[in-house]
Coordinates of C-alpha atoms (C1' of nucleotides) in Angstrom, one line a residue:
Chain A
X1 CA -26.2 -4.6 -24.0
X2 CA -22.5 -4.2 -23.9
X3 CA -21.2 -5.5 -20.5
X4 CA -18.6 -3.5 -18.7
X5 CA -17.3 -4.4 -15.3
X6 CA -14.5 -3.0 -13.1
X7 CA -12.3 -3.6 -10.2
X8 CA -11.5 -0.5 -8.2
X9 CA -8.8 -1.0 -5.6
X10 CA -7.5 1.6 -3.3
X11 CA -3.7 1.8 -3.3
X12 CA -3.3 2.0 0.4
X13 CA -1.4 -1.1 1.2
X14 CA -0.3 -4.5 -0.1
X15 CA -2.3 -6.1 -2.9
X16 CA -5.1 -7.9 -1.2
X17 CA -6.5 -11.3 -2.2
X18 CA -9.9 -9.8 -1.8
X19 CA -9.2 -7.4 -4.6
X20 CA -8.1 -10.4 -6.8
X21 CA -11.3 -12.2 -5.8
X22 CA -13.5 -9.4 -7.0
X23 CA -11.3 -8.8 -10.0
X24 CA -11.6 -12.5 -11.0
X25 CA -15.4 -12.5 -10.9
X26 CA -15.7 -9.2 -12.6
X27 CA -13.4 -10.3 -15.3
X28 CA -15.1 -13.7 -15.8
X29 CA -18.5 -12.0 -16.1
X30 CA -17.3 -9.4 -18.6
X31 CA -15.3 -11.8 -20.8
X32 CA -18.1 -14.2 -20.9
X33 CA -20.4 -11.6 -22.3
X34 CA -17.8 -10.3 -24.7
X35 CA -17.5 -7.1 -22.6
X36 CA -14.8 -5.1 -21.1
X37 CA -13.1 -5.3 -17.7
X38 CA -11.7 -2.0 -16.4
X39 CA -9.1 -1.3 -13.7
X40 CA -9.7 1.9 -11.9
X41 CA -7.5 3.2 -9.1
X42 CA -9.4 4.8 -6.2
X43 CA -6.8 7.0 -4.7
X44 CA -9.0 9.7 -3.2
X45 CA -7.5 9.2 0.2
X46 CA -4.5 11.4 -0.4
X47 CA -2.8 10.7 2.9
X48 CA -2.8 6.9 2.6
X49 CA -2.5 6.3 -1.1
X50 CA 1.0 5.6 -2.5
X51 CA 2.3 5.1 -6.0
X52 CA 4.3 2.0 -4.7
X53 CA 1.1 0.4 -3.5
X54 CA -0.6 1.1 -6.9
X55 CA 2.4 -0.4 -8.6
X56 CA 2.3 -3.5 -6.5
X57 CA -1.4 -4.0 -7.1
X58 CA -1.0 -3.7 -10.8
X59 CA 1.9 -6.2 -10.8
X60 CA 0.0 -8.6 -8.6
X61 CA -3.1 -8.6 -10.8
X62 CA -0.9 -9.1 -13.8
X63 CA 0.9 -11.9 -12.1
X64 CA -2.4 -13.6 -11.6
X65 CA -3.2 -13.2 -15.2
X66 CA -6.2 -11.0 -14.5
X67 CA -5.8 -8.7 -17.5
X68 CA -7.8 -5.5 -17.8
X69 CA -8.8 -3.8 -21.0
X70 CA -8.6 -0.3 -19.7
X71 CA -6.6 1.0 -16.8
X72 CA -4.1 3.6 -15.7
X73 CA -1.2 1.9 -17.3
X74 CA -2.8 1.3 -20.7
X75 CA -5.4 4.1 -21.0
X76 CA -8.7 3.7 -22.8
X77 CA -11.6 5.8 -24.1
X78 CA -12.9 6.5 -20.6
X79 CA -9.7 7.8 -18.9
X80 CA -8.1 8.8 -16.9
X81 CA -8.4 5.7 -14.7
X82 CA -6.9 7.1 -11.6
X83 CA -9.3 9.1 -9.5
X84 CA -6.6 11.6 -8.4
X85 CA -6.3 12.6 -12.1
X86 CA -10.1 12.9 -12.3
X87 CA -10.2 15.3 -9.4
X88 CA -11.3 18.4 -11.4
X89 CA -14.4 16.6 -12.6
X90 CA -16.0 15.8 -9.3
X91 CA -16.5 19.4 -8.1
X92 CA -18.9 20.1 -10.9
X93 CA -21.1 17.1 -10.1
X94 CA -21.1 18.1 -6.5
X95 CA -22.1 21.7 -7.4
X96 CA -25.0 20.3 -9.5
X97 CA -26.3 18.5 -6.5
X98 CA -25.9 21.6 -4.3
X99 CA -27.8 23.7 -6.9
X100 CA -30.5 21.2 -7.1
X101 CA -30.9 21.2 -3.3
X102 CA -29.7 17.6 -3.0
X103 CA -26.5 18.5 -1.1
X104 CA -25.3 21.2 1.2
X105 CA -22.1 22.6 2.7
X106 CA -21.3 21.5 6.2
X107 CA -19.1 23.3 8.7
X108 CA -19.3 20.9 11.6
X109 CA -16.1 20.0 13.3
X110 CA -14.8 16.5 13.8
X111 CA -15.2 17.0 17.6
X112 CA -18.8 17.9 17.3
X113 CA -19.5 15.0 15.0
X114 CA -17.7 12.5 17.2
X115 CA -19.7 13.8 20.2
X116 CA -22.9 13.6 18.3
X117 CA -22.3 10.0 17.1
X118 CA -21.2 8.9 20.6
X119 CA -24.5 10.2 22.1
X120 CA -26.6 8.7 19.4
X121 CA -25.1 5.3 19.8
X122 CA -25.4 5.6 23.6
X123 CA -29.1 6.2 23.1
X124 CA -29.2 3.0 20.9
X125 CA -29.8 4.9 17.7
X126 CA -27.9 4.6 14.4
X127 CA -25.2 7.2 14.2
X128 CA -26.3 9.7 11.6
X129 CA -25.7 13.4 10.8
X130 CA -28.2 15.5 12.6
X131 CA -28.8 18.0 9.9
X132 CA -27.1 20.8 11.8
X133 CA -25.8 22.7 8.7
X134 CA -28.7 21.8 6.4
X135 CA -30.8 24.8 7.1
X136 CA -28.3 27.6 7.7
X137 CA -29.5 30.9 6.2
X138 CA -28.2 31.6 2.7
X139 CA -26.3 34.7 3.8
X140 CA -24.4 32.9 6.6
X141 CA -23.5 30.0 4.3
X142 CA -22.2 32.5 1.7
X143 CA -19.9 34.3 4.1
X144 CA -18.7 31.1 5.9
X145 CA -17.9 29.4 2.6
X146 CA -15.4 32.1 1.9
X147 CA -13.3 31.7 5.0
X148 CA -14.2 28.4 6.7
X149 CA -13.1 24.8 6.0
X150 CA -16.1 22.8 5.0
X151 CA -17.3 19.7 3.3
X152 CA -20.3 19.0 1.2
X153 CA -22.9 16.4 2.3
X154 CA -25.7 14.7 0.5
X155 CA -29.2 15.1 1.8
X156 CA -30.8 11.8 2.7
X157 CA -34.5 11.4 3.5
X158 CA -35.4 10.6 7.1
X159 CA -38.5 8.6 6.3
X160 CA -39.3 5.7 4.0
X161 CA -37.4 2.8 2.7
X162 CA -34.8 2.3 0.1
X163 CA -35.0 -0.8 -2.0
X164 CA -31.6 -2.0 -3.3
X165 CA -31.7 -4.5 -6.1
X166 CA -29.0 -7.1 -5.7
X167 CA -28.6 -9.6 -8.5
X168 CA -27.9 -12.4 -6.0
X169 CA -30.0 -11.5 -3.0
X170 CA -33.0 -9.9 -4.7
X171 CA -34.6 -6.8 -3.0
X172 CA -32.8 -5.5 0.1
X173 CA -34.8 -3.0 2.1
X174 CA -33.1 -0.5 4.2
X175 CA -34.8 2.4 6.0
X176 CA -33.5 5.8 4.9
X177 CA -33.3 6.7 8.6
X178 CA -30.4 4.2 8.8
X179 CA -28.4 6.0 6.1
X180 CA -26.0 8.8 7.0
X181 CA -25.9 12.1 5.2
X182 CA -22.7 11.1 3.6
X183 CA -19.9 13.6 2.9
X184 CA -19.4 13.8 -0.8
X185 CA -16.6 16.4 -1.0
X186 CA -13.9 16.5 1.6
X187 CA -12.4 19.7 3.0
X188 CA -9.3 19.1 0.9
X189 CA -11.4 19.2 -2.2
X190 CA -11.2 15.5 -2.9
X191 CA -14.3 13.5 -3.4
X192 CA -15.2 10.7 -1.1
X193 CA -15.4 7.1 -2.3
X194 CA -19.2 7.3 -2.5
X195 CA -19.3 10.3 -4.8
X196 CA -16.4 9.2 -7.0
X197 CA -17.5 5.7 -7.4
X198 CA -21.0 6.7 -8.6
X199 CA -19.7 9.4 -11.0
X200 CA -17.0 7.2 -12.4
X201 CA -19.0 4.1 -12.8
X202 CA -21.5 6.2 -14.7
X203 CA -19.0 8.0 -16.9
X204 CA -17.1 4.8 -17.6
X205 CA -20.4 3.1 -18.5
X206 CA -20.0 0.3 -16.0
X207 CA -23.0 -2.0 -16.4
X208 CA -22.4 -4.5 -13.6
X209 CA -20.8 -3.7 -10.3
X210 CA -19.3 -6.8 -8.6
X211 CA -18.1 -5.9 -5.1
X212 CA -17.9 -7.2 -1.6
X213 CA -20.8 -7.7 0.7
X214 CA -19.4 -5.0 3.0
X215 CA -20.9 -2.5 0.6
X216 CA -24.5 -3.5 1.0
X217 CA -25.2 -1.0 3.7
X218 CA -23.9 1.9 1.7
X219 CA -25.7 0.9 -1.5
X220 CA -28.7 3.2 -0.6
X221 CA -26.3 6.2 -0.8
X222 CA -25.3 5.1 -4.3
X223 CA -28.9 4.5 -5.3
X224 CA -29.9 7.9 -4.1
X225 CA -27.0 9.6 -6.0
X226 CA -28.0 7.9 -9.2
X227 CA -31.5 9.2 -8.6
X228 CA -30.3 12.7 -7.9
X229 CA -28.2 12.7 -11.0
X230 CA -30.9 11.1 -13.1
X231 CA -28.7 8.3 -14.2
X232 CA -29.5 4.6 -14.8
X233 CA -28.4 2.3 -12.0
X234 CA -26.0 -0.5 -13.0
X235 CA -26.7 -3.9 -11.7
X236 CA -25.1 -4.6 -8.4
X237 CA -23.7 -8.0 -7.3
X238 CA -22.5 -8.2 -3.8
X239 CA -20.1 -11.1 -3.4
X240 CA -19.6 -12.9 -0.1
X241 CA -16.6 -11.8 1.9
X242 CA -13.6 -14.0 2.3
X243 CA -12.9 -15.0 5.9
X244 CA -10.2 -16.0 8.3
X245 CA -10.4 -19.5 9.8
X246 CA -12.1 -17.9 12.8
X247 CA -14.9 -16.6 10.4
X248 CA -14.0 -13.0 10.8
X249 CA -13.5 -10.9 7.6
X250 CA -10.1 -11.9 6.0
X251 CA -7.5 -9.7 7.6
X252 CA -3.7 -9.5 7.6
X253 CA -3.7 -9.7 11.4
X254 CA -4.9 -13.3 11.3
X255 CA -4.0 -14.6 7.8
X256 CA -1.6 -13.7 5.0
X257 CA -3.7 -11.5 2.7
X258 CA -1.2 -10.1 0.4
X259 CA -1.0 -11.6 -3.1
X260 CA 2.8 -11.1 -2.9
X261 CA 2.9 -13.5 0.0
X262 CA 1.5 -16.3 -2.1
X263 CA 3.9 -15.5 -4.8
X264 CA 6.8 -15.5 -2.4
X265 CA 5.6 -18.8 -0.9
X266 CA 5.9 -20.3 -4.4
X267 CA 2.3 -20.7 -5.4
X268 CA 1.5 -20.7 -9.1
X269 CA -0.8 -17.9 -10.2
X270 CA -2.9 -20.5 -12.0
X271 CA -3.5 -22.3 -8.7
X272 CA -4.3 -19.1 -6.8
X273 CA -6.8 -18.1 -9.4
X274 CA -8.3 -21.6 -9.5
X275 CA -8.6 -21.6 -5.7
X276 CA -10.3 -18.2 -5.6
X277 CA -12.6 -19.4 -8.3
X278 CA -13.8 -22.3 -6.1
X279 CA -14.6 -20.1 -3.2
X280 CA -18.3 -19.3 -3.5
X281 CA -18.4 -20.7 -6.9
X282 CA -18.2 -24.1 -8.5
X283 CA -18.0 -25.7 -12.0
X284 CA -21.2 -27.2 -13.2
X285 CA -19.6 -30.6 -13.5
X286 CA -18.0 -30.3 -10.0
X287 CA -14.5 -30.3 -11.3
X288 CA -12.2 -28.6 -8.8
X289 CA -9.2 -28.0 -11.1
X290 CA -9.9 -25.5 -13.8
X291 CA -8.2 -22.7 -15.7
X292 CA -9.2 -19.1 -15.9
X293 CA -10.3 -19.7 -19.5
X294 CA -12.5 -22.6 -18.4
X295 CA -14.0 -20.5 -15.6
X296 CA -14.8 -17.7 -18.1
X297 CA -16.4 -20.2 -20.4
X298 CA -18.6 -21.8 -17.7
X299 CA -19.2 -18.7 -15.6
X300 CA -22.7 -18.2 -14.3
X301 CA -23.7 -15.8 -11.6
X302 CA -26.4 -18.2 -10.5
X303 CA -23.8 -20.6 -9.3
X304 CA -22.5 -18.2 -6.7
X305 CA -23.2 -19.4 -3.2
X306 CA -23.8 -16.7 -0.6
X307 CA -22.2 -18.1 2.5
X308 CA -18.9 -16.4 3.1
X309 CA -16.1 -18.9 2.6
X310 CA -13.1 -19.4 4.8
X311 CA -9.8 -19.0 3.0
X312 CA -8.1 -22.4 3.6
X313 CA -4.4 -22.3 2.8
X314 CA -4.2 -26.1 3.2
X315 CA -6.6 -26.7 0.3
X316 CA -4.9 -24.0 -1.8
X317 CA -1.6 -25.9 -1.2
X318 CA -3.1 -29.2 -2.2
X319 CA -4.5 -27.6 -5.4
X320 CA -1.1 -26.0 -6.1
X321 CA 0.5 -29.4 -5.8
X322 CA -1.9 -30.7 -8.5
X323 CA -1.0 -27.9 -10.8
X324 CA 2.7 -28.5 -10.2
X325 CA 2.5 -32.2 -10.7
X326 CA 0.0 -32.4 -13.5
X327 CA 0.9 -29.4 -15.6
X328 CA 4.6 -29.0 -15.5
X329 CA 7.1 -31.4 -17.0
X330 CA 10.7 -31.3 -15.7
X331 CA 11.7 -28.6 -18.2
X332 CA 8.8 -26.3 -17.4
X333 CA 9.2 -27.0 -13.7
X334 CA 12.9 -25.9 -14.0
X335 CA 11.9 -22.7 -15.8
X336 CA 9.3 -21.7 -13.3
X337 CA 11.6 -22.5 -10.4
X338 CA 14.4 -20.3 -11.8
X339 CA 11.9 -17.5 -12.5
X340 CA 10.6 -17.8 -9.0
X341 CA 13.7 -17.9 -6.9
X342 CA 16.9 -17.7 -8.9
X343 CA 16.0 -14.7 -11.0
X344 CA 18.4 -11.7 -11.2
X345 CA 16.2 -9.4 -9.2
X346 CA 16.0 -11.8 -6.3
X347 CA 19.7 -12.6 -6.3
X348 CA 20.7 -9.0 -6.5
X349 CA 18.7 -8.3 -3.4
X350 CA 20.4 -11.1 -1.4
X351 CA 23.9 -11.2 -2.7
X352 CA 25.0 -8.0 -1.1
X353 CA 23.9 -9.4 2.2
X354 CA 25.7 -12.7 1.9
X355 CA 28.8 -12.2 -0.2
X356 CA 30.9 -11.3 2.9
X357 CA 29.9 -14.5 4.5
X358 CA 30.6 -16.7 1.5
X359 CA 34.0 -18.3 0.5
X360 CA 32.7 -20.7 -2.1
X361 CA 29.3 -20.8 -3.8
X362 CA 28.4 -23.9 -1.9
X363 CA 28.2 -21.7 1.2
X364 CA 25.3 -19.9 -0.3
X365 CA 22.4 -22.4 0.1
X366 CA 22.3 -22.3 3.9
X367 CA 22.6 -18.5 4.0
X368 CA 20.0 -17.9 1.4
X369 CA 17.6 -20.6 2.5
X370 CA 15.6 -18.1 4.5
X371 CA 14.4 -16.6 1.3
X372 CA 13.4 -19.8 -0.3
X373 CA 11.6 -21.3 2.6
X374 CA 8.0 -20.9 3.5
X375 CA 7.5 -21.8 7.1
X376 CA 10.9 -22.9 8.4
X377 CA 11.2 -26.1 10.4
X378 CA 12.3 -24.6 13.7
X379 CA 14.6 -26.2 16.2
X380 CA 13.0 -25.1 19.4
X381 CA 16.3 -24.9 21.3
X382 CA 17.6 -22.2 18.9
X383 CA 15.1 -19.8 20.3
X384 CA 16.5 -19.6 23.8
X385 CA 20.2 -19.5 23.0
X386 CA 20.6 -16.7 25.5
X387 CA 18.8 -18.5 28.3
X388 CA 15.4 -16.8 28.2
X389 CA 12.4 -18.7 29.4
X390 CA 9.8 -20.0 26.9
X391 CA 7.2 -17.6 28.2
X392 CA 9.5 -14.7 27.9
X393 CA 10.4 -15.6 24.3
X394 CA 6.7 -15.9 23.4
X395 CA 6.1 -12.6 25.0
X396 CA 8.7 -10.9 22.9
X397 CA 7.5 -12.5 19.7
X398 CA 4.0 -11.6 20.4
X399 CA 5.0 -8.0 21.0
X400 CA 6.9 -7.9 17.8
X401 CA 3.9 -9.2 15.9
X402 CA 1.8 -6.4 17.3
X403 CA 4.4 -3.7 16.7
X404 CA 5.0 -4.9 13.1
X405 CA 1.2 -4.9 12.4
X406 CA 1.3 -1.2 13.0
X407 CA 4.3 -0.5 10.7
X408 CA 3.3 1.0 7.4
X409 CA 6.6 1.5 5.8
X410 CA 8.1 -2.0 5.6
X411 CA 11.8 -1.0 5.0
X412 CA 15.1 -1.8 6.6
X413 CA 15.4 1.4 8.6
X414 CA 11.9 1.7 9.9
X415 CA 12.2 -1.9 11.0
X416 CA 15.5 -1.2 12.7
X417 CA 13.9 1.7 14.5
X418 CA 10.9 -0.4 15.5
X419 CA 13.2 -2.9 17.3
X420 CA 15.3 -0.2 18.9
X421 CA 12.1 1.4 20.3
X422 CA 10.6 -1.8 21.4
X423 CA 13.8 -2.9 23.3
X424 CA 13.9 0.5 24.9
X425 CA 10.2 0.3 25.9
X426 CA 10.9 -3.1 27.4
X427 CA 14.1 -1.9 29.0
X428 CA 16.1 -4.9 27.6
X429 CA 19.2 -5.2 25.4
X430 CA 18.3 -5.2 21.8
X431 CA 20.3 -8.4 21.2
X432 CA 18.0 -10.2 23.7
X433 CA 15.0 -9.0 21.7
X434 CA 16.5 -9.8 18.4
X435 CA 17.7 -13.3 19.2
X436 CA 14.3 -15.1 19.1
X437 CA 13.0 -12.9 16.3
X438 CA 16.0 -13.8 14.2
X439 CA 15.4 -17.4 14.6
X440 CA 11.7 -17.0 13.9
X441 CA 12.4 -15.1 10.7
X442 CA 15.5 -16.9 9.4
X443 CA 14.7 -20.3 10.7
X444 CA 18.1 -20.7 12.3
X445 CA 20.7 -18.6 14.2
X446 CA 23.0 -18.2 11.1
X447 CA 21.6 -16.0 8.3
X448 CA 22.0 -12.6 6.8
X449 CA 21.1 -9.4 8.8
X450 CA 17.7 -9.4 10.3
X451 CA 16.3 -6.1 9.1
X452 CA 17.4 -6.6 5.5
X453 CA 16.0 -10.1 5.5
X454 CA 12.7 -8.9 6.9
X455 CA 12.5 -6.1 4.3
X456 CA 13.1 -8.7 1.5
X457 CA 10.6 -11.2 2.9
X458 CA 7.9 -8.6 3.2
X459 CA 5.3 -8.0 6.0
X460 CA 3.0 -11.0 5.4
X461 CA 5.8 -13.6 5.3
X462 CA 7.4 -12.1 8.4
X463 CA 4.1 -12.1 10.3
X464 CA 3.3 -15.6 9.2
X465 CA 6.7 -16.9 10.4
X466 CA 6.4 -15.1 13.7
X467 CA 3.0 -16.6 14.2
X468 CA 4.3 -19.9 13.1
X469 CA 7.1 -19.7 15.6
X470 CA 4.7 -18.9 18.4
X471 CA 2.7 -22.0 17.5
X472 CA 5.7 -24.2 17.4
X473 CA 6.7 -22.9 20.8
X474 CA 3.4 -24.1 22.2
X475 CA 1.1 -21.3 21.2
X476 CA -0.3 -18.5 23.3
X477 CA -3.5 -19.3 25.3
X478 CA -6.4 -16.9 25.4
X479 CA -5.6 -16.2 29.0
X480 CA -1.9 -15.5 28.3
X481 CA -2.9 -13.3 25.4
X482 CA -5.2 -11.2 27.6
X483 CA -2.3 -10.7 30.0
X484 CA 0.1 -9.8 27.2
X485 CA -2.3 -7.3 25.7
X486 CA -2.4 -5.6 29.1
X487 CA 1.3 -5.5 29.4
X488 CA 1.6 -4.3 25.8
X489 CA -0.8 -1.5 26.4
X490 CA 1.3 -0.3 29.3
X491 CA 4.5 -0.1 27.3
X492 CA 5.9 3.4 26.9
X493 CA 6.1 4.7 23.3
Chain B
rG1 C1' -26.5 -0.5 20.7
rU2 C1' -29.0 0.1 15.6
rC3 C1' -29.5 -1.8 10.8
rC4 C1' -28.2 -5.3 6.9
rC5 C1' -26.5 -10.0 5.0
rC6 C1' -25.7 -15.2 5.7
rU7 C1' -26.5 -20.5 7.7
rU8 C1' -25.4 -28.5 4.2
rC9 C1' -19.6 -32.7 7.2
rG10 C1' -13.9 -29.2 11.1
rU11 C1' -13.1 -26.5 5.9
rC12 C1' -14.5 -25.6 0.3
rU13 C1' -18.8 -27.2 -1.9
rA14 C1' -23.1 -30.4 -4.9
rG15 C1' -28.2 -29.9 -4.2
rA16 C1' -33.7 -25.3 -8.3
rG17 C1' -40.0 -30.1 -3.8
rG18 C1' -39.7 -36.7 -4.8
rC19 C1' -33.1 -38.7 -8.2
rC20 C1' -30.9 -37.9 -0.7
rU21 C1' -29.8 -44.2 2.8
rA22 C1' -27.6 -36.1 1.4
rG23 C1' -22.7 -36.7 -3.4
rG24 C1' -17.5 -34.8 -4.2
rA25 C1' -13.0 -32.4 -2.5
rC26 C1' -9.4 -30.7 1.5
rA27 C1' -7.9 -32.0 6.4
rC28 C1' -7.7 -36.2 9.6
rC29 C1' -7.5 -41.8 10.5
rU30 C1' -6.6 -46.9 8.5
rG31 C1' -4.6 -50.1 4.8
rG32 C1' -1.9 -51.0 0.0
rU33 C1' 2.0 -49.6 -3.7
rU34 C1' 6.9 -47.3 -3.0
rU35 C1' 14.4 -49.7 -0.3
rU36 C1' 12.7 -44.0 3.0
rC37 C1' 9.5 -39.8 2.2
rA38 C1' 6.2 -37.8 -1.1
rU39 C1' 3.0 -39.2 -5.0
rC40 C1' -0.6 -42.7 -6.3
rC41 C1' -4.6 -46.3 -5.0
rA42 C1' -8.4 -48.4 -1.6
rG43 C1' -11.3 -47.6 2.7
rG44 C1' -13.1 -44.8 7.1
rC45 C1' -14.8 -40.6 10.2
rA46 C1' -18.0 -36.6 9.4
rA47 C1' -23.3 -32.2 7.9
rC48 C1' -28.9 -30.2 6.1
rA49 C1' -28.6 -24.8 13.2
rG50 C1' -33.5 -25.3 16.1
rG51 C1' -38.9 -24.8 16.1
rG52 C1' -43.2 -23.9 13.5
rG53 C1' -45.9 -23.8 9.0
rU54 C1' -47.1 -24.8 3.2
rU55 C1' -47.3 -29.6 0.6
rC56 C1' -49.3 -36.3 -0.7
rG57 C1' -43.9 -35.2 0.0
rA58 C1' -39.1 -30.4 2.2
rC59 C1' -31.9 -29.8 2.5
rU60 C1' -34.8 -27.3 -1.2
rC61 C1' -40.6 -22.5 -0.3
rC62 C1' -42.6 -19.2 4.0
rC63 C1' -42.3 -17.5 9.3
rC64 C1' -40.0 -17.2 14.1
rU65 C1' -35.7 -18.2 17.2
rA66 C1' -30.6 -19.0 17.6
rG67 C1' -25.7 -18.6 15.7
rG68 C1' -22.1 -16.3 12.6
rG69 C1' -20.6 -12.1 9.7
rG70 C1' -20.7 -7.1 8.0
rA71 C1' -21.9 -1.8 8.2
rC72 C1' -22.5 2.4 11.2
rG73 C1' -15.5 7.8 9.2
rC74 C1' -13.8 14.4 5.8
rC75 C1' -11.1 5.1 4.9
rA76 C1' -12.1 2.5 0.9

RNA sequence: GUCCCCUUCGUCUAGAGGCCUAGGACACCUGGUUUUCAUCCAGGCAACAGGGGUUCGACUCCCCUAGGGGACGCCA
C-alpha cells in the first residue's frame, strides 16, 4: 500500500512546536515507507485564519527542514490544499448525508444551546445536542430553510459503543451517548473541522493520520462519518501531547511555543528537530543525537512511548550546543551566525531604529544587543529607576504579561495602544508603566523604542523576557498571583 | 460534573516475564584538565504511583485504587 500522511495546521496564530512535532512524525513515517507527506491548510475558521499566519507556518516548517510533497505552495494531484479553496466541495457531501438521513438542518440559537449545555452539565451529564431540530416536520424545515440561519448537524446514535482503532493504544471504546451531534456545516456555509478533515483525508487518499491525543474523543465522529460515506477508514495514530513543565498541555501562556521563538533564540533547526524526535521516541541504539535522515531510516511506530513528555528547554539547549560544537567548523559557524543575526532583513528592521542614536558603527552593538540576546542578564536596580517598589514593578510586569497574552495583532501600533490603555486603566503615567517593561524587554535602560523592539522580537520572546524579569525580581508567589488576578479583573477596559 | 487517555530518577528515556543490584542523557552536586569561563573528563545524588492477582519468576500481563493529562464550541 502506498503510504500518505499529512499535517493539517490551522493558520490562526504563530507556528506551534506541536504542529512541527506532528509534522515530524508524519514525515518520518511517510518517507520510511516511500510514501508522500502532504501539507494541508485548515482555514475553515474564517474569522481567525490569516494569510500571514499561514505564511509563517510554511516558513517555519521549511526552516525546520520538514519538506512536504504536496501543499498549497507547490500544488499536487489532490489540490487545492487550502480548505478555503475547497469550500464548494463540502456542501455536496453534506447534502449526501442529509439525503441519506444521516444529517439534518438545525435552527437552534447559540443562547438555547448554551443554556442546554449548562443544564446538562449541572445535572452531571455529558453536554450533547438534545435532538431538538432532528424531528421537525418536513414542511416546516422547507420553509425555515429559505429564510432562517441554520447549520447542518450529523446524527449520532444514542445507544451502543463506538470502537476506535488506535495504532498505538489498540481499541478505544467510547459510548455513542458521549458523542455530540456535531455541526458539519456552519451557518456561514463553511464546513467544520470534523467534516472537512474526513472529506479531505479521504479525497487526498491519506492512509495514516498522525495527530495529537487531544483528538481521541472526537475520533468517533470521524469513524461515523467514514461509515456514513461508506469510505475506508485510515489508520489513526494518536501521539502524546507535549507539555509545559507543570504538566499541562504545552501553551504559550506558560512556555514559548512558537517555532519562530526558537529561531530567534538562535537554535539550529537540526537541533530542534532532533529534540522533538527524542520526545516520545528514541533511537534503537539509544543515541540521542541524530539527524532527520537517521530518524527516517530508523523510524518505528512501536518505539513511541505514550506518556506525554515535558518540553524541556534546558535539554534542548544542551543538544543545540552539541550540534554547534560538533558539526560546525569556524567557517560554517560564521556563515550560520551571519545568516541568523546579521542578515539584511534583520538589519533593515533595526537600522531605522538606531541610526539616529549612532555616531560611529561601534555604537551599534549596545543598541542592537536586545535583538541578539536571549534572556538578558538583568541588573535589578535598573527596574526601579523611578523609585517604584519591587512589588509595584512586579505588579505592572504581570499585568503587561496578561494584557499581551490577549493581543492578537502583534504590531507596533496595537502594542502602543495596549500600553496607553493599561496606563489609563491603572491611572498612572505611561512612562511609569513603560520603565520596567523597557528594561525587561531591552535588558537595560538604553535601547531603541520599546514598541518597535517588541514588534521585532515577537510575542513569544517578549513574554519570555517579561516572565524572566519577574523571576529575576524574586518571582510572584501563588498568593500574590491570586491577589493580582483579582486586581487585574477589576481594571476598567 | 461526564467520558477518554496516560503513569520507570526533578526532566527526556532504555526496558517486549528471568539479561534489573533497573541502564543512558539533561539538570544538580563533587573532583580533574583549562592563566578565567566554557568545553572536555571522572565520580555522586536520584525512579518502576499504591494494592491485589496470574506465574516457578513481574518494571514488563490482568484488575482495582490513586495521581496526572485531555475532551466535552457554528475553534482547530
